[in-house]
CSV table of C-alpha atoms in Angstrom, one decimal:
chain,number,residue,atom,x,y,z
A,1,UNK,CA,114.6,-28.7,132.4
A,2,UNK,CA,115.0,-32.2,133.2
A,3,UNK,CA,117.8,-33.6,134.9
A,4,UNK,CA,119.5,-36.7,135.7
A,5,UNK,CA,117.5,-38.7,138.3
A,6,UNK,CA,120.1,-40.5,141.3
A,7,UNK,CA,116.8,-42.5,142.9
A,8,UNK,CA,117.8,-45.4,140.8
A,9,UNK,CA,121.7,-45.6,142.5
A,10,UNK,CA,122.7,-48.0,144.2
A,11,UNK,CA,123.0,-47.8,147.6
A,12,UNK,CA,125.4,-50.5,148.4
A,13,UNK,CA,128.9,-49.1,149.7
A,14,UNK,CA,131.0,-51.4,147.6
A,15,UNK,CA,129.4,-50.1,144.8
A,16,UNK,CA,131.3,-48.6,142.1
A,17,UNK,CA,128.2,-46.4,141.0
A,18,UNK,CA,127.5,-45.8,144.9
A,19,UNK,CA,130.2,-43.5,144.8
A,20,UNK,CA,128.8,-40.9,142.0
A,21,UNK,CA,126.0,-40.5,144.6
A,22,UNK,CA,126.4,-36.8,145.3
A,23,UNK,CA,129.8,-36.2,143.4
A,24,UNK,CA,131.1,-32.7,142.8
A,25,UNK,CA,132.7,-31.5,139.5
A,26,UNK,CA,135.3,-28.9,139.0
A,27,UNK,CA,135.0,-26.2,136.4
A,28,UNK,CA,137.1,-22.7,135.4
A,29,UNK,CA,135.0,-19.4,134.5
A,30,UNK,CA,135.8,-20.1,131.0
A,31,UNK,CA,133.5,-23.1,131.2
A,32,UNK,CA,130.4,-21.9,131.2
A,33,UNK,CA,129.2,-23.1,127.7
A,34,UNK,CA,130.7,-26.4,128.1
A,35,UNK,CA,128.4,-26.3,131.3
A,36,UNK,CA,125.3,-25.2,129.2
A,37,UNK,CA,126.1,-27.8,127.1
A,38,UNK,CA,126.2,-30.8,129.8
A,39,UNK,CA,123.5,-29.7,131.9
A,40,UNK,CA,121.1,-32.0,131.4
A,41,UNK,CA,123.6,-35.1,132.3
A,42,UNK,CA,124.2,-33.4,135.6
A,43,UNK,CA,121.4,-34.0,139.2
A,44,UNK,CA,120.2,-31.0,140.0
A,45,UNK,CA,121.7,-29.6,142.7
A,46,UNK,CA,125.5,-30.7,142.0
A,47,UNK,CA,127.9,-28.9,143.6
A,48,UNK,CA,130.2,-27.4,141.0
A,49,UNK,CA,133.7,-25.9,142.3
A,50,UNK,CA,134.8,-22.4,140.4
A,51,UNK,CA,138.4,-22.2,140.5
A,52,UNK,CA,140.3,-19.2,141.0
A,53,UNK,CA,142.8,-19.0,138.3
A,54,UNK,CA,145.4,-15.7,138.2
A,55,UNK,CA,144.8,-15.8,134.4
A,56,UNK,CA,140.7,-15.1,134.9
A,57,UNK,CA,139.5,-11.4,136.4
A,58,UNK,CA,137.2,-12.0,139.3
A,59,UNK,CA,134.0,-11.0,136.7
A,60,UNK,CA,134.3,-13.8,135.2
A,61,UNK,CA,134.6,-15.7,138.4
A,62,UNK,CA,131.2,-14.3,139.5
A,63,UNK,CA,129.7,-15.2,136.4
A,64,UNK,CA,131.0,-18.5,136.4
A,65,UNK,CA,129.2,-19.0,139.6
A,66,UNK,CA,126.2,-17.2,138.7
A,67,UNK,CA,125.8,-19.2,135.9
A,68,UNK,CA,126.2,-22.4,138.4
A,69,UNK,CA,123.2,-21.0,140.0
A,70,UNK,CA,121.4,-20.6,136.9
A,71,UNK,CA,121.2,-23.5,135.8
A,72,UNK,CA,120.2,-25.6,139.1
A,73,UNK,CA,123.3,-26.6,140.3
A,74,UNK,CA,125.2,-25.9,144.0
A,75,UNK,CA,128.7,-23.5,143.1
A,76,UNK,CA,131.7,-23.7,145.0
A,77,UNK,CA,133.7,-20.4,144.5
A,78,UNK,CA,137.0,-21.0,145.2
A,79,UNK,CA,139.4,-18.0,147.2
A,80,UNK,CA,142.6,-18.0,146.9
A,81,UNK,CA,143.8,-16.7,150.3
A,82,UNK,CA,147.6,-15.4,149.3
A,83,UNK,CA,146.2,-14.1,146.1
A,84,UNK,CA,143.9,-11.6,148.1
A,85,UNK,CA,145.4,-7.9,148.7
A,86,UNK,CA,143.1,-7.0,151.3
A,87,UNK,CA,140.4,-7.6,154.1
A,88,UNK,CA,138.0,-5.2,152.4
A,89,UNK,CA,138.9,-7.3,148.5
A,90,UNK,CA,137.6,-10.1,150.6
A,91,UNK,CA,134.9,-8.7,151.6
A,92,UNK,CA,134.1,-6.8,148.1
A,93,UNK,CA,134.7,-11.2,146.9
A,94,UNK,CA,132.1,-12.0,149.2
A,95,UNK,CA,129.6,-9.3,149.0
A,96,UNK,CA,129.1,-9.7,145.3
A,97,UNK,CA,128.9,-14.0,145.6
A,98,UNK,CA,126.4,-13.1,148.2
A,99,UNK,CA,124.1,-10.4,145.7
A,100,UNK,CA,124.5,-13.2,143.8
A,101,UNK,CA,123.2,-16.0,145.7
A,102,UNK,CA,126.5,-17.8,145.1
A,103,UNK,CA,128.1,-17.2,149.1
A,104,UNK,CA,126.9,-20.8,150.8
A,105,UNK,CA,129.6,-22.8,149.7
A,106,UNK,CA,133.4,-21.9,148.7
A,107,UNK,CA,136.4,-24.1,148.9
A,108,UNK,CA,139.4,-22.1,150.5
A,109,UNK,CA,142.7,-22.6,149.6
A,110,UNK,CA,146.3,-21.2,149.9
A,111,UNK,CA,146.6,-20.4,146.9
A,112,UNK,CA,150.3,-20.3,144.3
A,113,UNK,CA,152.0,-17.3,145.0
A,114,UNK,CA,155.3,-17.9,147.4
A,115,UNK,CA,154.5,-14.3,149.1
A,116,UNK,CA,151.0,-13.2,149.9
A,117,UNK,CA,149.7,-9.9,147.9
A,118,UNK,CA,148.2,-9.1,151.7
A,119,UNK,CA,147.1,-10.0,154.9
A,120,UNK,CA,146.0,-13.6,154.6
A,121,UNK,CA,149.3,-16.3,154.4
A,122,UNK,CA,146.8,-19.5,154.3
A,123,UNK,CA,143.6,-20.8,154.2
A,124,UNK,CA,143.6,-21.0,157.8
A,125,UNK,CA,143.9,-17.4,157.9
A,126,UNK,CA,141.0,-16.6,155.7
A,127,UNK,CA,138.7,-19.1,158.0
A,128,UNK,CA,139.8,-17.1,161.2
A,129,UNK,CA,139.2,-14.0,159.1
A,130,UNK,CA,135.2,-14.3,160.4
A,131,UNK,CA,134.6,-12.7,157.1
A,132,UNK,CA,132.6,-15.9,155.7
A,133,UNK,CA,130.0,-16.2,157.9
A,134,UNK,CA,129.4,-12.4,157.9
A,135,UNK,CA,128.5,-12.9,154.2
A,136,UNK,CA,126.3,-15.8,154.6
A,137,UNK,CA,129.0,-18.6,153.9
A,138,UNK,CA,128.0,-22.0,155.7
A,139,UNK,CA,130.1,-24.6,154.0
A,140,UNK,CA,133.8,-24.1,153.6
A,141,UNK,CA,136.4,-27.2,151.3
A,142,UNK,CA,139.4,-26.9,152.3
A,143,UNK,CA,142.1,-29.5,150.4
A,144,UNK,CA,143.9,-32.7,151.0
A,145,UNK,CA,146.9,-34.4,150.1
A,146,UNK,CA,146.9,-38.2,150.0
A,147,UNK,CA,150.3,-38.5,148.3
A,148,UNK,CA,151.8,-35.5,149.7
A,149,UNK,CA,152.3,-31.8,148.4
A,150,UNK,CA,155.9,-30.9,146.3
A,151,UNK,CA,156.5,-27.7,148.7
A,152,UNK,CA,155.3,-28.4,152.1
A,153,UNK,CA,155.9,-31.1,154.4
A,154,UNK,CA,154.1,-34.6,155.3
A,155,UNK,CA,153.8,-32.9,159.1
A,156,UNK,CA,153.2,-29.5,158.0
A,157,UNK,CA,150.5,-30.7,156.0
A,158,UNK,CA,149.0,-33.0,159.0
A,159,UNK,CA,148.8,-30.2,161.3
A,160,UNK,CA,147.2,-27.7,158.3
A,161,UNK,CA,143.9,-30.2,157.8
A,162,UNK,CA,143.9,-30.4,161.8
A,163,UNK,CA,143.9,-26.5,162.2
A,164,UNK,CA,141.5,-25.8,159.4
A,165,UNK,CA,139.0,-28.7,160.7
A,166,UNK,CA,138.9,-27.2,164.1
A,167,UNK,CA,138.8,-23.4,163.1
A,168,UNK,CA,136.0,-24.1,160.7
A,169,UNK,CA,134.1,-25.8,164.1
A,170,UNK,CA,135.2,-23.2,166.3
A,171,UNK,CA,133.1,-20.8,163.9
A,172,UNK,CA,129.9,-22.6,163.2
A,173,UNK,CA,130.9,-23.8,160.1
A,174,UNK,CA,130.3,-26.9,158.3
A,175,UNK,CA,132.8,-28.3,155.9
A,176,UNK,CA,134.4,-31.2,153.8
A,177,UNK,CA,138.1,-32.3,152.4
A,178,UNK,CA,138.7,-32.3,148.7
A,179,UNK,CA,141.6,-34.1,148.0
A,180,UNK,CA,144.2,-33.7,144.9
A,181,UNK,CA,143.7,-35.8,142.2
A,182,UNK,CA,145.7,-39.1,142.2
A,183,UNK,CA,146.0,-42.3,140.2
A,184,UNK,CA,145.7,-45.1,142.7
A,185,UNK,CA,143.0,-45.9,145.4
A,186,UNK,CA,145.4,-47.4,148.1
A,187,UNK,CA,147.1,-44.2,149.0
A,188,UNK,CA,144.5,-42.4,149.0
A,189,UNK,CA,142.0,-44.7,151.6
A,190,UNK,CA,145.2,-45.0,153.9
A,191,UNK,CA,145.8,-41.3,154.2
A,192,UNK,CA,141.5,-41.2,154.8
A,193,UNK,CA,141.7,-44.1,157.3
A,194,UNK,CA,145.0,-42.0,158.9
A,195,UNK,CA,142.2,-38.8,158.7
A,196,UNK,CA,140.1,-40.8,161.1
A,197,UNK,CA,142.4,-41.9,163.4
A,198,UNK,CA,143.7,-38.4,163.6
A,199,UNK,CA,139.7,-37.6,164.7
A,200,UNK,CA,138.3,-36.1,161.6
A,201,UNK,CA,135.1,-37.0,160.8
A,202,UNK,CA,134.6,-34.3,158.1
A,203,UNK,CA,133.3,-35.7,154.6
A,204,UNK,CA,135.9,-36.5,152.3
A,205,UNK,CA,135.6,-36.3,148.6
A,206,UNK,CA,138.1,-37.7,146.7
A,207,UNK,CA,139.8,-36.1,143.7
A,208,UNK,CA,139.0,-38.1,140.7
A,209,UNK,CA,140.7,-37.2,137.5
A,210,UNK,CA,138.5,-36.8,134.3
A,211,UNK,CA,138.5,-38.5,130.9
A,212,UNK,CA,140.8,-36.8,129.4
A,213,UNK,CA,144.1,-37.4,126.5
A,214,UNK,CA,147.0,-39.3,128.2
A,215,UNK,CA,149.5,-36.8,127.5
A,216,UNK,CA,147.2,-33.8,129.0
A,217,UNK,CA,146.5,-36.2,132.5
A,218,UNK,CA,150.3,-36.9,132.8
A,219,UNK,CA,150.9,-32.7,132.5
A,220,UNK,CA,148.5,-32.1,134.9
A,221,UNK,CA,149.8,-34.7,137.3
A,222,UNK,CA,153.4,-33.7,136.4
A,223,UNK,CA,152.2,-29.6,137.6
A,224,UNK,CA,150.9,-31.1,140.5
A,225,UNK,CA,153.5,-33.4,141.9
A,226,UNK,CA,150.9,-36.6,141.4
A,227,UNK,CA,153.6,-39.2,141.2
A,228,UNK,CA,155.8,-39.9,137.9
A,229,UNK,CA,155.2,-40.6,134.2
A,230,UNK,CA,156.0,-44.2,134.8
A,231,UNK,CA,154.0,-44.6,138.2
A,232,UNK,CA,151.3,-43.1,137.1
A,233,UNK,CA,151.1,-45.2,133.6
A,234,UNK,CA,151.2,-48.6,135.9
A,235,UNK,CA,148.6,-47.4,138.0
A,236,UNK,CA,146.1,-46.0,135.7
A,237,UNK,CA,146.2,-48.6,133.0
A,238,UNK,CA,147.8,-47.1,130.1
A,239,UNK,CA,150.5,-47.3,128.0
A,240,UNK,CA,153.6,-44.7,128.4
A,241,UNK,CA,154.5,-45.4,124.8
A,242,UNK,CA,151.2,-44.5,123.5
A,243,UNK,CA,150.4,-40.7,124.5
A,244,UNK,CA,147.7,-40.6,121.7
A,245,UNK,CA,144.9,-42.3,123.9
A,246,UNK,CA,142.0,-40.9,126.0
A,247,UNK,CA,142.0,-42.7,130.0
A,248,UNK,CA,139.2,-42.8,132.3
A,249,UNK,CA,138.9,-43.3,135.7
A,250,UNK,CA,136.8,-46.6,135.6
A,251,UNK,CA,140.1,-48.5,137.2
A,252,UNK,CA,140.4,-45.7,140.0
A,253,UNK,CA,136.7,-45.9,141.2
A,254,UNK,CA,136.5,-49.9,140.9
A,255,UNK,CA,139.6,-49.9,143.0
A,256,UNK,CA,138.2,-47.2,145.5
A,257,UNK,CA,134.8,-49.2,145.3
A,258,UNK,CA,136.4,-52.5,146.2
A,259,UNK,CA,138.6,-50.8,149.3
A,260,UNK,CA,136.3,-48.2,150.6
A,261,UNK,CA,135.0,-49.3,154.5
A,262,UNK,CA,132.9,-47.2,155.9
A,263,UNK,CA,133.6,-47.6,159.3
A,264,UNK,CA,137.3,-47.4,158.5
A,265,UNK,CA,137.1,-44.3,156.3
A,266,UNK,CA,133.7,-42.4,157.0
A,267,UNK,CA,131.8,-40.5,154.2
A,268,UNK,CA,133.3,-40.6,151.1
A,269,UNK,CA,132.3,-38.9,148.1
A,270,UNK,CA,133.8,-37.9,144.6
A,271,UNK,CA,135.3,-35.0,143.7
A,272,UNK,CA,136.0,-34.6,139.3
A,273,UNK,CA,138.7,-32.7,138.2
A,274,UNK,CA,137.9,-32.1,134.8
A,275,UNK,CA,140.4,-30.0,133.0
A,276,UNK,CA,138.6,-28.1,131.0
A,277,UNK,CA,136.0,-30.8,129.8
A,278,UNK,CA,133.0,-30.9,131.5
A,279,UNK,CA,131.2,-32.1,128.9
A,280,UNK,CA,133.2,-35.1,128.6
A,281,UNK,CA,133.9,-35.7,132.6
A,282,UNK,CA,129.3,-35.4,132.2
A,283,UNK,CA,128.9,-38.0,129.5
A,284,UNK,CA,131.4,-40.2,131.3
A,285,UNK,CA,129.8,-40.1,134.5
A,286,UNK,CA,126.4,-41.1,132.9
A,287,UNK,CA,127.4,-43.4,131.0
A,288,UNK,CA,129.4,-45.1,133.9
A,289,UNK,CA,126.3,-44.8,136.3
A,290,UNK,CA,124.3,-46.6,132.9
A,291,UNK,CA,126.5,-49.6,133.1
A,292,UNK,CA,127.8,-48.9,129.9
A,293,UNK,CA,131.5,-48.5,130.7
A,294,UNK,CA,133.5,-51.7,130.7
């Protein structure tokens, strides 16, 4: 199987196509054959988050990854620490990602319920476990907020990134920052420039919303306290009055492109959300990389 050669990139920082080097796309366990279908428009070797959704049984997690694997491409599983009853359902989680040649990487996160279901209250928790490395885990995503979370505080949120930086040191662990998804670049670079100063130096890859229907990207942004209808329309390019449209994130990356200093803000990467279309965050990200989106 052939896939997508990056050789050809661009290495120049300002570039807007120097940013797809080594991006990362988000997918749930239900898409696998979207994932089938787009695999030849992804580089070998991709990493490709696996969410953890309460509406999907942990199979079809595993398979999700598994099929990652498959196919030639890097998975991320995600664990949902206050979602997780036990140490030993940890462990049972990691064994089987491990059988299954999908334990290297995960992205750990808090995870939605208000009140754990056991022993683990936060990400920070699980990373302190010592449970990941035991299963062969060596890279560990933990998450960002540029533009701030709708439950927990600017501070809190400062001091979580700090504590989950250092504890993933502290146990031999290398790691990186995905951020939510937002709609403008300026945020986001001050809050990674603030990172630095704060003296993180872990890679950052930035949450990039997908191609997708206007109306869909403003319900996702609305779930996820990403700014309001009207901001978000300014920002993004599109017209409020017109919900009937598909956006992409051309504007965002030009904007991060034209911004982004390395010596200011470090390594920075991108990170797709892509909301249940893979195949159309895929063909986007080609055909951007092509030069043939405006």
């Amino acid at each position: 199987m052939d896939h997508v050669s990056t050789a050809s990139v661009s290495r120049d920082p300002l570039s807007p196509v120097a940013l797809l080097e080594d991006f990362s796309l988000e997918m749930t366990g239900k898409d696998v054959p979207g994932l089938e279908e787009a695999r030849d428009r992804i580089p070998a070797g991709t990493r490709i988050n696996v969410t953890f959704l309460g509406n999907e049984d942990p199979g079809m997690r595993l398979a999700a990854a598994g099929a990652v694997r498959r196919f030639g491409f890097t998975p991320v599983p995600h664990l949902s620490a206050r979602r997780l009853r036990s140490r030993a359902e940890l462990a049972d989680v990691l064994a089987a990602l491990r059988q299954d040649g999908a334990a290297d990487h995960v992205f750990v996160i808090g995870g939605d319920p208000a009140t754990p279901h056991g022993p683990y209250d936060d990400a920070l928790t699980l990373i302190r476990s010592g449970l990941l490395q035991e299963y062969g885990v060596r890279h560990v995503g933990v998450s960002g907020y540029p533009e701030g979370h709708p439950a927990i505080a600017g501070p809190a949120l400062w001091s979580a990134i700090e504590d989950k930086t250092a504890a993933l040191a502290r146990h031999g662990l290398a790691g990186d920052v995905i951020t939510q998804f937002g709609f403008a670049a300026d945020p986001v670079l001050t809050w990674v420039e603030a990172l630095r100063k704060r003296g993180i130096d872990t890679p950052v890859r930035i949450g990039v919303p997908g191609p997708a229907g206007i109306k869909r990207l403003m319900t996702y942004a609305s779930r996820f306290g990403v700014g309001t209808s009207t901001s978000i329309a300014r920002k993004y390019g599109f017209s409020i009055t017109n919900l009937m449209g598909t956006a992409g994130p051309d504007r965002f990356i030009r904007a991060l492109a034209e911004g982004y200093d390395t010596e200011r803000h470090g390594t920075l990467k991108l990170h797709f959300y892509t909301f249940g279309g893979i195949g159309a965050t895929s063909r986007w990200i080609a055909d951007f990389r092509a030069g043939e989106v405006a």
